[in-house]
Short mmCIF file of C-alpha atoms and ligand atoms in Angstrom, two decimals:
data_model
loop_
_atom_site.label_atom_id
_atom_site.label_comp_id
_atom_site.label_asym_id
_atom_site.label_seq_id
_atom_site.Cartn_x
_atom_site.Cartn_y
_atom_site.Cartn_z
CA UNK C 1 10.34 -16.99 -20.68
CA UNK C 2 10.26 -14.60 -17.88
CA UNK C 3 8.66 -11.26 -18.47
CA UNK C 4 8.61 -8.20 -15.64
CA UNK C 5 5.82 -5.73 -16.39
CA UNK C 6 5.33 -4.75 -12.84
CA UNK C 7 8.51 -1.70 -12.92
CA UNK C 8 5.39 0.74 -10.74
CA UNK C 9 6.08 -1.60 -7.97
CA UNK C 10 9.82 -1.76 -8.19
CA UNK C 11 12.45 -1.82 -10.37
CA UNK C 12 15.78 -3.65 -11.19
CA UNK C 13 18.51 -2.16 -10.13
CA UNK C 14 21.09 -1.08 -13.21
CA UNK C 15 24.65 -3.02 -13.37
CA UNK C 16 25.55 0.45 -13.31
CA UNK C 17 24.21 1.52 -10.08
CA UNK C 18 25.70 -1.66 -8.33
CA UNK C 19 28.98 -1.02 -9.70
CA UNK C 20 29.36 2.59 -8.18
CA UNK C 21 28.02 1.07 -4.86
CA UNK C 22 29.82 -1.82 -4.60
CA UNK C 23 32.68 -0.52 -2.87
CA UNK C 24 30.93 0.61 0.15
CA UNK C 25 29.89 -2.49 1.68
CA UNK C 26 33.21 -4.51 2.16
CA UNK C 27 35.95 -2.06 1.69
CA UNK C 28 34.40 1.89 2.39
CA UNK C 29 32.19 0.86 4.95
CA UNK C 30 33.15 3.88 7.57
CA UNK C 31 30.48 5.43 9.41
CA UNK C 32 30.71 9.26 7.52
CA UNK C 33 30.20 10.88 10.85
CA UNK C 34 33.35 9.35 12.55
CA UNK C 35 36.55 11.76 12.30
CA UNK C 36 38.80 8.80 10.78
CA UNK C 37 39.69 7.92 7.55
CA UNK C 38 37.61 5.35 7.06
CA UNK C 39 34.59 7.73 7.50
CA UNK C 40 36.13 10.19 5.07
CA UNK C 41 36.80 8.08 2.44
CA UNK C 42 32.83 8.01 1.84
CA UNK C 43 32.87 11.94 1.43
CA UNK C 44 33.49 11.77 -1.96
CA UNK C 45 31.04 9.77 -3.19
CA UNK C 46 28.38 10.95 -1.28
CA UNK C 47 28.59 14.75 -2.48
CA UNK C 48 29.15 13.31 -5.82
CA UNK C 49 25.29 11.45 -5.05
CA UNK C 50 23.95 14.52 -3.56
CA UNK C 51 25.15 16.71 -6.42
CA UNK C 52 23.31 14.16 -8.88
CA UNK C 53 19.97 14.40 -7.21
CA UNK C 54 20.57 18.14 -7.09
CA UNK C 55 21.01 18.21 -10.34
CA UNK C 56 18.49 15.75 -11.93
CA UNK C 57 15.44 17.81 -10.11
CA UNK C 58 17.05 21.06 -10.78
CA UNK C 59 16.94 22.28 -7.51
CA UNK C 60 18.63 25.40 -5.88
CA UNK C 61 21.86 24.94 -3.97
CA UNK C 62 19.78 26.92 -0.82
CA UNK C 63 17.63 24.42 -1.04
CA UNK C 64 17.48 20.56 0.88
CA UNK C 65 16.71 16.93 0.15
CA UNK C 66 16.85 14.82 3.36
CA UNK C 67 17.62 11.21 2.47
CA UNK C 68 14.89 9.08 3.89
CA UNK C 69 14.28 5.28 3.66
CA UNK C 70 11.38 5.43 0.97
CA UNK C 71 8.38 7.45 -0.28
CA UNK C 72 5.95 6.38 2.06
CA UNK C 73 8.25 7.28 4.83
CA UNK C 74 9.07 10.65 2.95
CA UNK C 75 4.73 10.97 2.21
CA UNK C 76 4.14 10.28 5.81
CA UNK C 77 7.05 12.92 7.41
CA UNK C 78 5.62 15.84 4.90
CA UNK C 79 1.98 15.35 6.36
CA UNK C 80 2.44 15.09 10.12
CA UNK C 81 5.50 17.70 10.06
CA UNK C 82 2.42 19.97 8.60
CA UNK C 83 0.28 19.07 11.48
CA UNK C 84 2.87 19.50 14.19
CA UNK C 85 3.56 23.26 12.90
CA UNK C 86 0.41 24.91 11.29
CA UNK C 87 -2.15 23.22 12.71
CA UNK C 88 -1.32 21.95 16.52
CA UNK C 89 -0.58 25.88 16.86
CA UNK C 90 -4.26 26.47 15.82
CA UNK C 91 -2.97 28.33 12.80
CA UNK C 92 -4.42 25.99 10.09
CA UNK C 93 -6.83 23.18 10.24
CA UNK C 94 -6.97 21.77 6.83
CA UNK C 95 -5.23 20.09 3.99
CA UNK C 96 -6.12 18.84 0.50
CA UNK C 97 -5.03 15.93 -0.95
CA UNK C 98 -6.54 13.84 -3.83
CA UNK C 99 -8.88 11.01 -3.54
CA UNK C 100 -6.07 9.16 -6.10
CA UNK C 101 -2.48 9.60 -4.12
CA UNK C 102 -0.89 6.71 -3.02
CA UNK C 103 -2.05 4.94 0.64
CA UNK C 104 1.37 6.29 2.00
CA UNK C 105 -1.07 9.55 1.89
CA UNK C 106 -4.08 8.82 2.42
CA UNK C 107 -4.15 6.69 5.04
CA UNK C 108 -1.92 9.54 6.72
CA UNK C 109 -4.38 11.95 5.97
CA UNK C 110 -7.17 9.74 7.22
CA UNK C 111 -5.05 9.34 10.42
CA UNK C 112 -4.70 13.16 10.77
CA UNK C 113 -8.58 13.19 10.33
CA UNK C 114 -8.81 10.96 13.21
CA UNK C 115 -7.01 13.45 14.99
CA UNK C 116 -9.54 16.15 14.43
CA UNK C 117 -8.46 17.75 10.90
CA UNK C 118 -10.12 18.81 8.00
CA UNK C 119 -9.32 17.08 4.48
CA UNK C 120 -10.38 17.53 1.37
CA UNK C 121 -10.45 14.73 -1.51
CA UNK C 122 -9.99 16.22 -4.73
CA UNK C 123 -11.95 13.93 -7.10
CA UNK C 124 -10.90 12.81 -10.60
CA UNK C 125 -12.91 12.99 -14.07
CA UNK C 126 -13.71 9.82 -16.35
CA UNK C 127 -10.46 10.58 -17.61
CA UNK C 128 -8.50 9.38 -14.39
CA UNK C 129 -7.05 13.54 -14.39
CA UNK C 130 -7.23 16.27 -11.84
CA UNK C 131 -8.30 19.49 -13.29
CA UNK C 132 -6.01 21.88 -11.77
CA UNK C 133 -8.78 24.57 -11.41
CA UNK C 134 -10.75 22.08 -8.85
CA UNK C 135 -8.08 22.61 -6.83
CA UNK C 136 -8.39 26.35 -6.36
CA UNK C 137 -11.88 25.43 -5.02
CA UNK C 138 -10.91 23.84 -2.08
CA UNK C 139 -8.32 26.18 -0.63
CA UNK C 140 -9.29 28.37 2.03
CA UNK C 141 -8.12 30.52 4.41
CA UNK C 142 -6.64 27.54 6.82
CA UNK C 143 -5.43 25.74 3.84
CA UNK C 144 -1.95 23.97 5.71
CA UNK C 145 -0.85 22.19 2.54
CA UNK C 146 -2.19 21.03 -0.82
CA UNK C 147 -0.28 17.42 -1.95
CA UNK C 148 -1.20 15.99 -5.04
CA UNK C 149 0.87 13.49 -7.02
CA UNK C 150 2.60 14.50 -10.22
CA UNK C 151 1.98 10.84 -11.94
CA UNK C 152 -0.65 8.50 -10.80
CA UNK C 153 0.97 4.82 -9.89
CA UNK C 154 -2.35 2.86 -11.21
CA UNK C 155 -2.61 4.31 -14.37
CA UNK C 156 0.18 6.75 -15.26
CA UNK C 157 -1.74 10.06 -15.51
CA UNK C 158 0.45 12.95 -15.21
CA UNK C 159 -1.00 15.31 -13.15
CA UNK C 160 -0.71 19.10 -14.22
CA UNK C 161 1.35 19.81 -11.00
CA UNK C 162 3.18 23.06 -12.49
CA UNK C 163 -0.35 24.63 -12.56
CA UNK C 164 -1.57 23.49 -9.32
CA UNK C 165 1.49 24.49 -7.99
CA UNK C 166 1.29 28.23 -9.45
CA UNK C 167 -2.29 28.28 -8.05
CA UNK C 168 -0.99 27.44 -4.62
CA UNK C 169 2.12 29.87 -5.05
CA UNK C 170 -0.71 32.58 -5.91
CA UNK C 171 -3.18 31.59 -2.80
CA UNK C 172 -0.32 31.24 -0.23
CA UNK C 173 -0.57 27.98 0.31
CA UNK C 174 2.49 24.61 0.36
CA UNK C 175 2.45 22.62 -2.30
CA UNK C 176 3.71 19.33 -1.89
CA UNK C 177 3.91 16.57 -4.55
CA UNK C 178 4.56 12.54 -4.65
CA UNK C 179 6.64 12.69 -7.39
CA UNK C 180 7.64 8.80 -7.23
CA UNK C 181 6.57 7.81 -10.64
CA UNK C 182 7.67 10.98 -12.28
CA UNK C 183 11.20 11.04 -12.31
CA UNK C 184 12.82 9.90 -15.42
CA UNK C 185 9.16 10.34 -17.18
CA UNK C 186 8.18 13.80 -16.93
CA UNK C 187 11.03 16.77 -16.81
CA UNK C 188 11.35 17.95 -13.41
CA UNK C 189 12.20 21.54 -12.87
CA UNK C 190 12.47 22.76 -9.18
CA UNK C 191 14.08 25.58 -9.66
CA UNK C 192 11.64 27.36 -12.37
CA UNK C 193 8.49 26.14 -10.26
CA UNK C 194 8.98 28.18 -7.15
CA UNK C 195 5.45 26.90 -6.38
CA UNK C 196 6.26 23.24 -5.46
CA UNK C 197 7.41 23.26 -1.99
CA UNK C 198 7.79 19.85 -1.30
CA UNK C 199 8.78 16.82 -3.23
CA UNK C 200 8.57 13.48 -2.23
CA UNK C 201 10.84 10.09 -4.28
CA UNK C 202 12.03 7.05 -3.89
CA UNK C 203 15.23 4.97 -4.95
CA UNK C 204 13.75 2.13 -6.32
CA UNK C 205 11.39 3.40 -8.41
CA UNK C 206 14.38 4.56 -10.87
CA UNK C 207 16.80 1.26 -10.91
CA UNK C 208 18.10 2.29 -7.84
CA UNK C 209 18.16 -0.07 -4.85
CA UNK C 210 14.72 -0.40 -2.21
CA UNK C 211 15.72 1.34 1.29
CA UNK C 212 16.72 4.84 0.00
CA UNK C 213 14.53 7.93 -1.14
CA UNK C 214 14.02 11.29 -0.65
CA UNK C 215 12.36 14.67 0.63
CA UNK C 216 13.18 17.99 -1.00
CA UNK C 217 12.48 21.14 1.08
CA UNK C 218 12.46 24.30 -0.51
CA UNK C 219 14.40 26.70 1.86
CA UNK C 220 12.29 28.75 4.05
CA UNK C 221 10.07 25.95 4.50
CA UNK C 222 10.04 23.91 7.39
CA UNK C 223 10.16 20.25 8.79
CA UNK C 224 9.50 18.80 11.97
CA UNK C 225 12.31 16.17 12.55
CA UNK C 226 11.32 12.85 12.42
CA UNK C 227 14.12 11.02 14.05
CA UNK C 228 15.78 12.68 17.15
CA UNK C 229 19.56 11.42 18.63
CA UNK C 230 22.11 12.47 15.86
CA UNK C 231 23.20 15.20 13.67
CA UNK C 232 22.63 13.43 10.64
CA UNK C 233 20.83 15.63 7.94
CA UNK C 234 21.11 18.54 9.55
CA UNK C 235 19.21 16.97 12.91
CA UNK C 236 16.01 16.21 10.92
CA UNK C 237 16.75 12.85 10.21
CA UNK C 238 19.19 11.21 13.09
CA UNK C 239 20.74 7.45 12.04
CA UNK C 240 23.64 6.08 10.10
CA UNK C 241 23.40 7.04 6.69
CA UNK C 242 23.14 4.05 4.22
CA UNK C 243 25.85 5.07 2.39
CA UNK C 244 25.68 2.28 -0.53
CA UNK C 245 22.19 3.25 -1.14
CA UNK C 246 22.45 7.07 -1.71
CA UNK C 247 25.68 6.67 -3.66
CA UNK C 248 23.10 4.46 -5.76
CA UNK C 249 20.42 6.60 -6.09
CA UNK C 250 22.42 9.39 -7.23
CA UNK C 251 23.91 7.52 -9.71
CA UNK C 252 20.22 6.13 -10.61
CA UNK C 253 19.08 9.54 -10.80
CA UNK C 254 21.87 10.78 -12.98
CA UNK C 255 21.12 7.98 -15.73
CA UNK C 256 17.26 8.67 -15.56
CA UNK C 257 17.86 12.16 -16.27
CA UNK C 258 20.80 11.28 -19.17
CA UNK C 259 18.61 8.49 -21.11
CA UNK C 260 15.21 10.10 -20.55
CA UNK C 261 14.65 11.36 -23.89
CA UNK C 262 15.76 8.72 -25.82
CA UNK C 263 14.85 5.91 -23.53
CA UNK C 264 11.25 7.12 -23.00
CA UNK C 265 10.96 7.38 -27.04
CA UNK C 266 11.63 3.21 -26.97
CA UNK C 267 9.78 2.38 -24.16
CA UNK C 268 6.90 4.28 -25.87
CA UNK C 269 6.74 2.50 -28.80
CA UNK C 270 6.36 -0.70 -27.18
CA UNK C 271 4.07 0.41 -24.97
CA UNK C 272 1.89 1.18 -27.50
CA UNK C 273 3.00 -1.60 -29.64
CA UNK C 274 1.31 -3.51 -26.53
CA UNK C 275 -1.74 -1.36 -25.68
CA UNK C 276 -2.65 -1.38 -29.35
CA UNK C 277 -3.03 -5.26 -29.53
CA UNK C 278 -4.07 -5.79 -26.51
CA UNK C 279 -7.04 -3.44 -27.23
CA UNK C 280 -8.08 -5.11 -30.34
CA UNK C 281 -9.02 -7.75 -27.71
CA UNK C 282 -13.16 -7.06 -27.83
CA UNK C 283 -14.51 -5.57 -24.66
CA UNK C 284 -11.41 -3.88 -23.96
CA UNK C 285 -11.01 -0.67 -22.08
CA UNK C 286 -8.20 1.72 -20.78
CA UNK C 287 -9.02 4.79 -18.61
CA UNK C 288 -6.60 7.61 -19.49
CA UNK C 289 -6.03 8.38 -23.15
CA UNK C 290 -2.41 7.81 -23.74
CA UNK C 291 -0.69 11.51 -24.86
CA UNK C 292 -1.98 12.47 -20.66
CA UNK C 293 0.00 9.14 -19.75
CA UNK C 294 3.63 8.47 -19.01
CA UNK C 295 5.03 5.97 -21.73
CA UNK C 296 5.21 3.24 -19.26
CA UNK C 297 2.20 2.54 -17.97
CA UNK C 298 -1.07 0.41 -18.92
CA UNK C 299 -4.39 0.04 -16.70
CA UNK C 300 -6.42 -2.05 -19.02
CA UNK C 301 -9.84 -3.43 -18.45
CA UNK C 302 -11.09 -6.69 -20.29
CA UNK C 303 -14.36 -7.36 -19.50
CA UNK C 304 -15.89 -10.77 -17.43
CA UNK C 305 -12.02 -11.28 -16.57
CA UNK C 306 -11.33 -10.85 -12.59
CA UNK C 307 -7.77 -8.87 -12.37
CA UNK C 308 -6.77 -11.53 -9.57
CA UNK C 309 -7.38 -14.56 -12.28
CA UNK C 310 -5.75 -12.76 -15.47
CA UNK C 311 -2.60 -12.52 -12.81
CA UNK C 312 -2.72 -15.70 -11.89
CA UNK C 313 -2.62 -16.87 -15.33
CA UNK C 314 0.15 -14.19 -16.07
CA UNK C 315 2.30 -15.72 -13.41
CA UNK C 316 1.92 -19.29 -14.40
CA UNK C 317 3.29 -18.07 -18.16
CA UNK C 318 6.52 -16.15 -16.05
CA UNK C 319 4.87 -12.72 -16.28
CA UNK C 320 5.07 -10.34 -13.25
CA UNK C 321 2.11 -8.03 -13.74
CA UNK C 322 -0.23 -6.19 -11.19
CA UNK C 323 -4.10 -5.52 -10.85
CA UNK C 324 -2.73 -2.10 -8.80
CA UNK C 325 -0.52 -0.80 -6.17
CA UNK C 326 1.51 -3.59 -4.81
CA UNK C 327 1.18 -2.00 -1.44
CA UNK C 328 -3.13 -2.80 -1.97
CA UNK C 329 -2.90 -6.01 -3.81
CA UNK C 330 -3.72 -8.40 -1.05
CA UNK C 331 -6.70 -6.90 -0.28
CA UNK C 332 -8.16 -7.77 -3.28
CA UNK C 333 -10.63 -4.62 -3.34
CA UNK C 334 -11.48 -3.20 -6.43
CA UNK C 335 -8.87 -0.90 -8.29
CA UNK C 336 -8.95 2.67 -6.93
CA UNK C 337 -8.95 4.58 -9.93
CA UNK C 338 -11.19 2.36 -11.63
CA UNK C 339 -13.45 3.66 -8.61
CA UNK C 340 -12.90 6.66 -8.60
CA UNK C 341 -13.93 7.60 -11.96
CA UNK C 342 -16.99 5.48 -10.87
CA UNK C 343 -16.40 2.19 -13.45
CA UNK C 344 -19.19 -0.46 -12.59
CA UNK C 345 -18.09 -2.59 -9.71
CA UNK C 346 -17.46 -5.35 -12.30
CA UNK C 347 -15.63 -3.28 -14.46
CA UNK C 348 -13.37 -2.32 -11.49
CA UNK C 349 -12.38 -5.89 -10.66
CA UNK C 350 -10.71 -6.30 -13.89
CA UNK C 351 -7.99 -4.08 -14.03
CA UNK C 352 -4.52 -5.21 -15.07
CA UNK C 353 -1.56 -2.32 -14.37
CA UNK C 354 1.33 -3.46 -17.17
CA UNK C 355 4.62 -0.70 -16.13
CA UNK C 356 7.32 -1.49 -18.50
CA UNK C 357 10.89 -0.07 -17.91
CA UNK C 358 14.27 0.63 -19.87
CA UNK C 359 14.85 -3.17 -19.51
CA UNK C 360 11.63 -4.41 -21.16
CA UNK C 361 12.50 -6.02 -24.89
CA UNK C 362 10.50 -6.52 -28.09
CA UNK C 363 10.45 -10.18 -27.87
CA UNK C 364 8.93 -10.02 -24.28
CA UNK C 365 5.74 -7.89 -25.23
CA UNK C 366 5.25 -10.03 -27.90
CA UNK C 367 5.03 -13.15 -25.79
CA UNK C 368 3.10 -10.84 -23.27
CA UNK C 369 0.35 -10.45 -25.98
CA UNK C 370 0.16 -14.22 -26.86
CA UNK C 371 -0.54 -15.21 -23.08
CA UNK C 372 -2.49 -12.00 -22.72
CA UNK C 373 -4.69 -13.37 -26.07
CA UNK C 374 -4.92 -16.94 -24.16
CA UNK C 375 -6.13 -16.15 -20.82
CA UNK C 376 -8.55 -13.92 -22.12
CA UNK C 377 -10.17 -15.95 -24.08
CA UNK C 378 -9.59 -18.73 -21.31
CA UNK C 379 -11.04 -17.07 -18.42
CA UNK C 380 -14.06 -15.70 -20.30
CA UNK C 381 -14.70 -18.96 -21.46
CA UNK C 382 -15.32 -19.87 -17.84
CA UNK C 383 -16.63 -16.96 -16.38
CA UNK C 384 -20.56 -17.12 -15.99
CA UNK C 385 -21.06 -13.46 -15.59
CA UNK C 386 -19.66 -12.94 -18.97
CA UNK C 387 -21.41 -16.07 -20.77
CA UNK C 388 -24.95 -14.16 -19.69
CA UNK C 389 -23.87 -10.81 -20.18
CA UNK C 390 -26.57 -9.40 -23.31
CA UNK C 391 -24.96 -9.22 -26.12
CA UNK C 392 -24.65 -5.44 -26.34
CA UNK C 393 -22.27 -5.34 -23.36
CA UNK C 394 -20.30 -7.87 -24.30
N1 LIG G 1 3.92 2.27 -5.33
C1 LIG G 1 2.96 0.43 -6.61
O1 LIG G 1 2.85 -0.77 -6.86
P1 LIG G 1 7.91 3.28 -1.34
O2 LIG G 1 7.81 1.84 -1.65
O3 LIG G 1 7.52 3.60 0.05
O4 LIG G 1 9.23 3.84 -1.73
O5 LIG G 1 6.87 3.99 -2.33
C2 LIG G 1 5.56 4.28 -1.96
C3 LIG G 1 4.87 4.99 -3.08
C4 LIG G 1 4.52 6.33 -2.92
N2 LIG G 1 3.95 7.02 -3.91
C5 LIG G 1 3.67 6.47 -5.10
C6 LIG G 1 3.04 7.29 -6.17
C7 LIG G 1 3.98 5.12 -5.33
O6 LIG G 1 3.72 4.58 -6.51
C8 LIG G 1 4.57 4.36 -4.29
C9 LIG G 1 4.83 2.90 -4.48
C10 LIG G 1 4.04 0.87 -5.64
O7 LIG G 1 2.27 1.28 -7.14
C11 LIG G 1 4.10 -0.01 -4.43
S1 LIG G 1 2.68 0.16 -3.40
#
């Protein structure tokens, strides 16, 4: 059996995405900007796509989402477009981020701290949350922008970005969030949180295909462009537009928004179907308690078990799991989170990140708890740190 519990890192597209894009690869392929038919013929679809994504993040007509290529290219734009305007000029010479976002951010923000700027790491409690009022702390006076992630990708905490948001509306200050993990989770509301000036997503995330993803800009707000030479997106983005993939992700978006309720109700229940057994397995621990979590997603800890080994063994039985962000997983470090709430360093190696999606099936969690049960037991049999661990922290 084949099992894929790894939908943080990327999903499957849905039949029903392909089908709508199918058409524009051998038979609509016109470049839109040409003034033929060929190029016209892709109108259509992609204001239909554009209205979708509109629509399934509630956002005001005024406002714009550029199309980019993916979230860390969309995470990287928002951060240096900041620098380039408020703080080049001298205006501002600080931004706050927290110590949790994805790398796309913080190794941009560490960049932009090579470059001479001040940031701020917001930190996280044992809990794996941001309190929103910690945030207020850190803003001051040459505060450029605050960007916080509305769900973490390592262990699913939503993030209370509606309040931080209102505090940054209050204090005068951008608000940016990563909101790749969010959509089709959490209800997303742009135009009654006038406080959330930036929004980062990403195609793939939502059963769309990889290559496309988005920036929303709240109007009055501005970007640097990123690619000069072309008209395309208003001259803030130049390049062909990849047609097929934004006609996808609009239709993605559309059926995360449609099946949310009752989807995220299933997927629920067997994610908890799956925490609660795999927790009965002794010296067992998750991080965030699950009503602050998105239904999807598991971190879970089992003690004296390296993350790297429990995959391997994972992966021999056909199961695609994680020990973290894919985009960190060869560096075998310690999980971030786990970290960052300060877990014991060999607590930290033994994270496992399960991230189930609409496509994830009864009789695949319960194989995923027999091989789960196996290697367990398997790998502490053969792990000498756990064989002389005292019996009290076993
Ligand atoms: N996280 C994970 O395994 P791209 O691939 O560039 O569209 O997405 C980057 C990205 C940005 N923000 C968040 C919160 C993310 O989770 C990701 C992708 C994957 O957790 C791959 S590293």
């Amino acid at each position: 059996m084949r099992v894929y519990l790894d939908n943080n890192a990327t999903t499957k597209v849905d039949e029903q995405v392909k089908v709508v894009m199918d058409p524009f690869f051998c038979e609509k392929y016109g470049n839109p900007n040409s003034l033929h038919d060929y190029a016209r013929e892709t109108h259509p679809a992609l204001k239909t796509a554009l209205e979708q994504l509109y629509l399934g993040l509630n956002v005001d007509k005024q406002d714009s989402i550029v199309i980019t290529s993916c979230a860390t290219e969309s995470n990287n734009w928002i951060l240096k477009s900041v620098y380039f305007q408020d703080i080049m000029s001298g205006r501002k010479d600080h931004i706050i981020v927290s110590e949790v976002e994805h790398p796309s951010i913080i190794a941009t923000a560490k960049f932009l701290e090579s470059l001479g700027i001040k940031v701020s790491y917001i930190p996280i409690n044992s809990e794996g949350m941001i309190e929103a009022s910690t945030v207020a702390d850190y803003i001051t006076p040459k505060t450029a922008l605050v960007s916080i992630m509305w769900v973490n990708n390592e262990t699913g905490a939503i993030f209370p970005v509606e309040e931080i948001a209102q505090i940054c509306l209050e204090k005068g200050v951008p608000f940016h969030t990563d909101a790749v993990q969010a959509i089709g989770k959490v209800k997303i509301d742009l135009k009654n949180n006038p406080g959330i000036k930036y929004l980062t997503f990403s195609g793939h995330k939502f059963h769309a295909p990889k290559g496309v993803g988005g920036l929303y800009v709240r109007k009055g707000y501005e970007l640097t462009p990123l690619f000069h030479g072309g008209s395309q997106m208003g001259g803030y983005r130049s390049g062909t537009l990849n047609v097929p993939g934004i006609v996808g992700m609009g239709k993605a978006m559309e059926l995360a928004i449609d099946t949310m309720d009752f989807e995220l109700g299933d997927i629920k229940e067997l994610r908890d179907y799956l925490e609660d057994e795999l927790l009965k397995i002794e010296d067992t621990f998750v991080v965030t308690p699950r009503e602050k979590r998105v239904p999807t997603t598991i971190l879970i800890s089992f003690r004296g078990v390296e993350g790297e080994a429990m995959l391997w063994d994972l992966n021999q039985a056909g199961i695609g799991a994680s020990t973290g962000s894919a985009c960190a997983s060869e560096d075998l470090e310690s999980n971030p989170v786990m970290e960052a709430i300060g877990a014991e360093a060999d607590l930290a190696h033994t994270a496992i990140r399960f991230s189930l999606s609409r496509f994830t099936t009864k009789e695949e969690i319960d194989y995923t708890i027999e091989v789960v049960k196996k290697a367990v037991k398997r790998l502490r049999g053969i792990s000498s740190s756990y064989a002389y661990m005292p019996e009290g922290e076993k």
